[in-house]
Amino acid sequence: MSLSSLGLSASQLQGLPSAWSPLFDICHFLLAALAVRKEVGVGFSRSNPLATWLATMTASFAGSMIANPLLGKPILGALSNEYNIMLASVIWWGVFYSPGDLLYSLAKNQVLYVPMCVVKEIYRAKKTLGGINDAAKVFPDQELLMVMIGLIKGNGSGFMRPVTRLVCGVWRPASTELLAISVTTKECLVAAMAIVACQTGHLSPYMSSDLLYLLIVSTFIMIKLAALVAQPIDPFEPLEQIGAYLALGGLWENTSGRNKMKKIE
């Protein structure tokens, strides 16, 4: 199935963040700074500007900071683009210290906040694909590693959140993505697995790369919009429950419980 009749292609969708790089980067840095401010509060930011700046930088460049050492690259290579560092720093100042909280008020307005989140989800799909392609160059024919790097690049800020909090003096090891998996991590994992399966030819007979990428972007956006304008949804929860019941002890415990009840009777 091809999307050429609709004027869409995978390359065009993937090229949007590059073609509109200032807009996509601004939205990404704004949302990262807003997340840090929500985490630490205004009072902390007034007395600890350096900590909030470092936290914002780690949240803004989290994916590359985690993935780089795994790919044999320097960690600080994620901060090598001085323009992006300056842009992220200006946005950090605006979100935390602009006169009258002007930038923060504008960014939190639904009229601007919702489109920013949509842009971020399009960017997330591109980052996931980019992580898979980066891993394929270093670990060819290693599908598991490609999925892992794609996942990290897609939701780097989620995996970096314990470090971001630690920079601000807060340590919550129980709230890491490994122990409390967010919907964002789940969707990035499924997307990375689907992209790798498509690249290796397992999905090619059933779905083109154009259609797959469009479905991934659409799913990311719909899940985010549901959380913003309606009720948060987790489309993966039913599958998790079924999988846990069949493969992670639920079925066995249920069977054992019934046998014990019969013996008691």
JSON list of C-alpha atoms in Angstrom, two decimals, residues 46-172:
[
{"chain": "A", "resi": 46, "resn": "ARG", "atom": "CA", "xyz": [14.72, 31.46, 42.25]},
{"chain": "A", "resi": 47, "resn": "SER", "atom": "CA", "xyz": [17.40, 30.21, 44.63]},
{"chain": "A", "resi": 48, "resn": "ASN", "atom": "CA", "xyz": [19.03, 27.57, 42.39]},
{"chain": "A", "resi": 49, "resn": "PRO", "atom": "CA", "xyz": [19.30, 28.89, 38.82]},
{"chain": "A", "resi": 50, "resn": "LEU", "atom": "CA", "xyz": [22.35, 26.77, 37.94]},
{"chain": "A", "resi": 51, "resn": "ALA", "atom": "CA", "xyz": [20.60, 23.56, 39.02]},
{"chain": "A", "resi": 52, "resn": "THR", "atom": "CA", "xyz": [17.51, 24.38, 36.97]},
{"chain": "A", "resi": 53, "resn": "TRP", "atom": "CA", "xyz": [19.68, 25.19, 33.93]},
{"chain": "A", "resi": 54, "resn": "LEU", "atom": "CA", "xyz": [21.57, 21.90, 34.22]},
{"chain": "A", "resi": 55, "resn": "ALA", "atom": "CA", "xyz": [18.31, 20.01, 34.70]},
{"chain": "A", "resi": 56, "resn": "THR", "atom": "CA", "xyz": [16.83, 21.66, 31.61]},
{"chain": "A", "resi": 57, "resn": "MET", "atom": "CA", "xyz": [19.91, 20.82, 29.55]},
{"chain": "A", "resi": 58, "resn": "THR", "atom": "CA", "xyz": [19.85, 17.17, 30.62]},
{"chain": "A", "resi": 59, "resn": "ALA", "atom": "CA", "xyz": [16.15, 16.97, 29.78]},
{"chain": "A", "resi": 60, "resn": "SER", "atom": "CA", "xyz": [16.62, 18.73, 26.42]},
{"chain": "A", "resi": 61, "resn": "PHE", "atom": "CA", "xyz": [19.48, 16.54, 25.21]},
{"chain": "A", "resi": 62, "resn": "ALA", "atom": "CA", "xyz": [18.69, 13.37, 27.17]},
{"chain": "A", "resi": 63, "resn": "GLY", "atom": "CA", "xyz": [18.35, 10.97, 24.25]},
{"chain": "A", "resi": 64, "resn": "SER", "atom": "CA", "xyz": [21.78, 11.71, 22.81]},
{"chain": "A", "resi": 65, "resn": "MET", "atom": "CA", "xyz": [23.45, 11.87, 26.24]},
{"chain": "A", "resi": 66, "resn": "ILE", "atom": "CA", "xyz": [22.29, 8.33, 27.02]},
{"chain": "A", "resi": 67, "resn": "ALA", "atom": "CA", "xyz": [22.66, 6.83, 23.55]},
{"chain": "A", "resi": 68, "resn": "ASN", "atom": "CA", "xyz": [26.07, 8.32, 22.68]},
{"chain": "A", "resi": 69, "resn": "PRO", "atom": "CA", "xyz": [28.16, 6.23, 25.10]},
{"chain": "A", "resi": 70, "resn": "LEU", "atom": "CA", "xyz": [26.22, 3.13, 24.09]},
{"chain": "A", "resi": 71, "resn": "LEU", "atom": "CA", "xyz": [27.21, 3.81, 20.48]},
{"chain": "A", "resi": 72, "resn": "GLY", "atom": "CA", "xyz": [30.86, 4.53, 21.30]},
{"chain": "A", "resi": 73, "resn": "LYS", "atom": "CA", "xyz": [30.48, 8.30, 21.09]},
{"chain": "A", "resi": 74, "resn": "PRO", "atom": "CA", "xyz": [31.41, 10.90, 23.74]},
{"chain": "A", "resi": 75, "resn": "ILE", "atom": "CA", "xyz": [28.59, 11.82, 26.12]},
{"chain": "A", "resi": 76, "resn": "LEU", "atom": "CA", "xyz": [29.28, 15.53, 25.69]},
{"chain": "A", "resi": 77, "resn": "GLY", "atom": "CA", "xyz": [28.93, 15.12, 21.95]},
{"chain": "A", "resi": 78, "resn": "ALA", "atom": "CA", "xyz": [25.23, 15.68, 22.63]},
{"chain": "A", "resi": 79, "resn": "LEU", "atom": "CA", "xyz": [26.13, 19.25, 23.61]},
{"chain": "A", "resi": 80, "resn": "SER", "atom": "CA", "xyz": [28.43, 19.96, 20.67]},
{"chain": "A", "resi": 81, "resn": "ASN", "atom": "CA", "xyz": [25.93, 22.16, 18.82]},
{"chain": "A", "resi": 82, "resn": "GLU", "atom": "CA", "xyz": [26.47, 25.60, 20.36]},
{"chain": "A", "resi": 83, "resn": "TYR", "atom": "CA", "xyz": [23.43, 27.05, 18.59]},
{"chain": "A", "resi": 84, "resn": "ASN", "atom": "CA", "xyz": [21.13, 24.49, 20.22]},
{"chain": "A", "resi": 85, "resn": "ILE", "atom": "CA", "xyz": [22.74, 25.06, 23.62]},
{"chain": "A", "resi": 86, "resn": "MET", "atom": "CA", "xyz": [22.19, 28.80, 23.27]},
{"chain": "A", "resi": 87, "resn": "LEU", "atom": "CA", "xyz": [18.62, 28.32, 22.07]},
{"chain": "A", "resi": 88, "resn": "ALA", "atom": "CA", "xyz": [17.82, 25.94, 24.93]},
{"chain": "A", "resi": 89, "resn": "SER", "atom": "CA", "xyz": [19.41, 28.37, 27.42]},
{"chain": "A", "resi": 90, "resn": "VAL", "atom": "CA", "xyz": [17.38, 31.32, 26.15]},
{"chain": "A", "resi": 91, "resn": "ILE", "atom": "CA", "xyz": [14.19, 29.25, 26.43]},
{"chain": "A", "resi": 92, "resn": "TRP", "atom": "CA", "xyz": [15.20, 28.11, 29.93]},
{"chain": "A", "resi": 93, "resn": "TRP", "atom": "CA", "xyz": [15.59, 31.74, 31.01]},
{"chain": "A", "resi": 94, "resn": "GLY", "atom": "CA", "xyz": [12.29, 32.68, 29.41]},
{"chain": "A", "resi": 95, "resn": "VAL", "atom": "CA", "xyz": [10.35, 29.86, 31.08]},
{"chain": "A", "resi": 96, "resn": "PHE", "atom": "CA", "xyz": [11.82, 30.46, 34.54]},
{"chain": "A", "resi": 97, "resn": "TYR", "atom": "CA", "xyz": [12.69, 34.15, 34.67]},
{"chain": "A", "resi": 98, "resn": "SER", "atom": "CA", "xyz": [10.91, 36.14, 31.94]},
{"chain": "A", "resi": 99, "resn": "PRO", "atom": "CA", "xyz": [9.27, 39.35, 33.23]},
{"chain": "A", "resi": 100, "resn": "GLY", "atom": "CA", "xyz": [5.77, 38.67, 34.48]},
{"chain": "A", "resi": 101, "resn": "ASP", "atom": "CA", "xyz": [6.18, 35.00, 33.63]},
{"chain": "A", "resi": 102, "resn": "LEU", "atom": "CA", "xyz": [5.26, 35.98, 30.09]},
{"chain": "A", "resi": 103, "resn": "LEU", "atom": "CA", "xyz": [6.81, 33.04, 28.21]},
{"chain": "A", "resi": 104, "resn": "TYR", "atom": "CA", "xyz": [5.57, 30.51, 30.75]},
{"chain": "A", "resi": 105, "resn": "SER", "atom": "CA", "xyz": [2.03, 31.87, 30.57]},
{"chain": "A", "resi": 106, "resn": "LEU", "atom": "CA", "xyz": [2.05, 31.81, 26.78]},
{"chain": "A", "resi": 107, "resn": "ALA", "atom": "CA", "xyz": [3.51, 28.31, 26.59]},
{"chain": "A", "resi": 108, "resn": "LYS", "atom": "CA", "xyz": [0.95, 26.92, 29.05]},
{"chain": "A", "resi": 109, "resn": "ASN", "atom": "CA", "xyz": [-1.95, 28.41, 27.13]},
{"chain": "A", "resi": 110, "resn": "GLN", "atom": "CA", "xyz": [-3.84, 25.54, 25.47]},
{"chain": "A", "resi": 111, "resn": "VAL", "atom": "CA", "xyz": [-3.90, 27.41, 22.16]},
{"chain": "A", "resi": 112, "resn": "LEU", "atom": "CA", "xyz": [-0.10, 27.12, 21.98]},
{"chain": "A", "resi": 113, "resn": "TYR", "atom": "CA", "xyz": [0.54, 24.15, 24.26]},
{"chain": "A", "resi": 114, "resn": "VAL", "atom": "CA", "xyz": [-1.49, 21.63, 22.26]},
{"chain": "A", "resi": 115, "resn": "PRO", "atom": "CA", "xyz": [0.20, 22.43, 18.90]},
{"chain": "A", "resi": 116, "resn": "MET", "atom": "CA", "xyz": [3.60, 22.28, 20.62]},
{"chain": "A", "resi": 117, "resn": "CYS", "atom": "CA", "xyz": [2.81, 18.79, 21.88]},
{"chain": "A", "resi": 118, "resn": "VAL", "atom": "CA", "xyz": [1.74, 17.72, 18.39]},
{"chain": "A", "resi": 119, "resn": "VAL", "atom": "CA", "xyz": [5.03, 19.01, 16.97]},
{"chain": "A", "resi": 120, "resn": "LYS", "atom": "CA", "xyz": [6.91, 17.19, 19.74]},
{"chain": "A", "resi": 121, "resn": "GLU", "atom": "CA", "xyz": [5.24, 13.88, 18.90]},
{"chain": "A", "resi": 122, "resn": "ILE", "atom": "CA", "xyz": [6.20, 14.25, 15.22]},
{"chain": "A", "resi": 123, "resn": "TYR", "atom": "CA", "xyz": [9.74, 14.94, 16.41]},
{"chain": "A", "resi": 124, "resn": "ARG", "atom": "CA", "xyz": [9.60, 11.90, 18.70]},
{"chain": "A", "resi": 125, "resn": "ALA", "atom": "CA", "xyz": [8.89, 9.60, 15.77]},
{"chain": "A", "resi": 126, "resn": "LYS", "atom": "CA", "xyz": [11.84, 11.07, 13.88]},
{"chain": "A", "resi": 127, "resn": "LYS", "atom": "CA", "xyz": [14.13, 10.61, 16.89]},
{"chain": "A", "resi": 128, "resn": "THR", "atom": "CA", "xyz": [13.04, 6.99, 17.29]},
{"chain": "A", "resi": 129, "resn": "LEU", "atom": "CA", "xyz": [13.82, 6.28, 13.65]},
{"chain": "A", "resi": 130, "resn": "GLY", "atom": "CA", "xyz": [17.10, 8.19, 13.89]},
{"chain": "A", "resi": 131, "resn": "GLY", "atom": "CA", "xyz": [18.19, 6.13, 16.88]},
{"chain": "A", "resi": 132, "resn": "ILE", "atom": "CA", "xyz": [17.49, 2.91, 15.00]},
{"chain": "A", "resi": 133, "resn": "ASN", "atom": "CA", "xyz": [19.50, 4.11, 11.99]},
{"chain": "A", "resi": 134, "resn": "ASP", "atom": "CA", "xyz": [22.40, 5.20, 14.24]},
{"chain": "A", "resi": 135, "resn": "ALA", "atom": "CA", "xyz": [22.44, 1.80, 15.94]},
{"chain": "A", "resi": 136, "resn": "ALA", "atom": "CA", "xyz": [22.33, 0.00, 12.58]},
{"chain": "A", "resi": 137, "resn": "LYS", "atom": "CA", "xyz": [25.60, 1.70, 11.60]},
{"chain": "A", "resi": 138, "resn": "VAL", "atom": "CA", "xyz": [27.38, 0.49, 14.75]},
{"chain": "A", "resi": 139, "resn": "PHE", "atom": "CA", "xyz": [25.56, -2.81, 15.31]},
{"chain": "A", "resi": 140, "resn": "PRO", "atom": "CA", "xyz": [24.44, -4.11, 11.92]},
{"chain": "A", "resi": 141, "resn": "ASP", "atom": "CA", "xyz": [22.12, -7.13, 12.07]},
{"chain": "A", "resi": 142, "resn": "GLN", "atom": "CA", "xyz": [21.58, -6.59, 15.81]},
{"chain": "A", "resi": 143, "resn": "GLU", "atom": "CA", "xyz": [17.85, -5.93, 15.90]},
{"chain": "A", "resi": 144, "resn": "LEU", "atom": "CA", "xyz": [17.55, -5.91, 19.68]},
{"chain": "A", "resi": 145, "resn": "LEU", "atom": "CA", "xyz": [20.17, -3.18, 20.02]},
{"chain": "A", "resi": 146, "resn": "MET", "atom": "CA", "xyz": [18.51, -1.15, 17.28]},
{"chain": "A", "resi": 147, "resn": "VAL", "atom": "CA", "xyz": [15.21, -1.30, 19.16]},
{"chain": "A", "resi": 148, "resn": "MET", "atom": "CA", "xyz": [16.92, -0.31, 22.42]},
{"chain": "A", "resi": 149, "resn": "ILE", "atom": "CA", "xyz": [18.64, 2.75, 20.95]},
{"chain": "A", "resi": 150, "resn": "GLY", "atom": "CA", "xyz": [15.47, 3.76, 19.12]},
{"chain": "A", "resi": 151, "resn": "LEU", "atom": "CA", "xyz": [13.56, 3.54, 22.41]},
{"chain": "A", "resi": 152, "resn": "ILE", "atom": "CA", "xyz": [16.15, 5.63, 24.24]},
{"chain": "A", "resi": 153, "resn": "LYS", "atom": "CA", "xyz": [16.22, 8.31, 21.56]},
{"chain": "A", "resi": 154, "resn": "GLY", "atom": "CA", "xyz": [12.43, 8.41, 21.41]},
{"chain": "A", "resi": 155, "resn": "ASN", "atom": "CA", "xyz": [11.93, 8.98, 25.14]},
{"chain": "A", "resi": 156, "resn": "GLY", "atom": "CA", "xyz": [15.33, 10.05, 26.38]},
{"chain": "A", "resi": 157, "resn": "SER", "atom": "CA", "xyz": [13.93, 12.59, 28.83]},
{"chain": "A", "resi": 158, "resn": "GLY", "atom": "CA", "xyz": [11.92, 9.85, 30.53]},
{"chain": "A", "resi": 159, "resn": "PHE", "atom": "CA", "xyz": [14.99, 7.68, 31.10]},
{"chain": "A", "resi": 160, "resn": "MET", "atom": "CA", "xyz": [17.03, 10.74, 32.14]},
{"chain": "A", "resi": 161, "resn": "ARG", "atom": "CA", "xyz": [14.42, 11.96, 34.64]},
{"chain": "A", "resi": 162, "resn": "PRO", "atom": "CA", "xyz": [16.13, 10.45, 37.74]},
{"chain": "A", "resi": 163, "resn": "VAL", "atom": "CA", "xyz": [19.32, 12.34, 36.82]},
{"chain": "A", "resi": 164, "resn": "THR", "atom": "CA", "xyz": [17.35, 15.51, 36.12]},
{"chain": "A", "resi": 165, "resn": "ARG", "atom": "CA", "xyz": [15.76, 15.24, 39.56]},
{"chain": "A", "resi": 166, "resn": "LEU", "atom": "CA", "xyz": [19.08, 14.42, 41.20]},
{"chain": "A", "resi": 167, "resn": "VAL", "atom": "CA", "xyz": [20.60, 17.60, 39.78]},
{"chain": "A", "resi": 168, "resn": "CYS", "atom": "CA", "xyz": [17.87, 19.46, 41.67]},
{"chain": "A", "resi": 169, "resn": "GLY", "atom": "CA", "xyz": [18.51, 17.52, 44.87]},
{"chain": "A", "resi": 170, "resn": "VAL", "atom": "CA", "xyz": [15.67, 15.01, 44.56]},
{"chain": "A", "resi": 171, "resn": "TRP", "atom": "CA", "xyz": [16.30, 11.25, 44.43]},
{"chain": "A", "resi": 172, "resn": "ARG", "atom": "CA", "xyz": [13.35, 9.00, 43.58]}
]
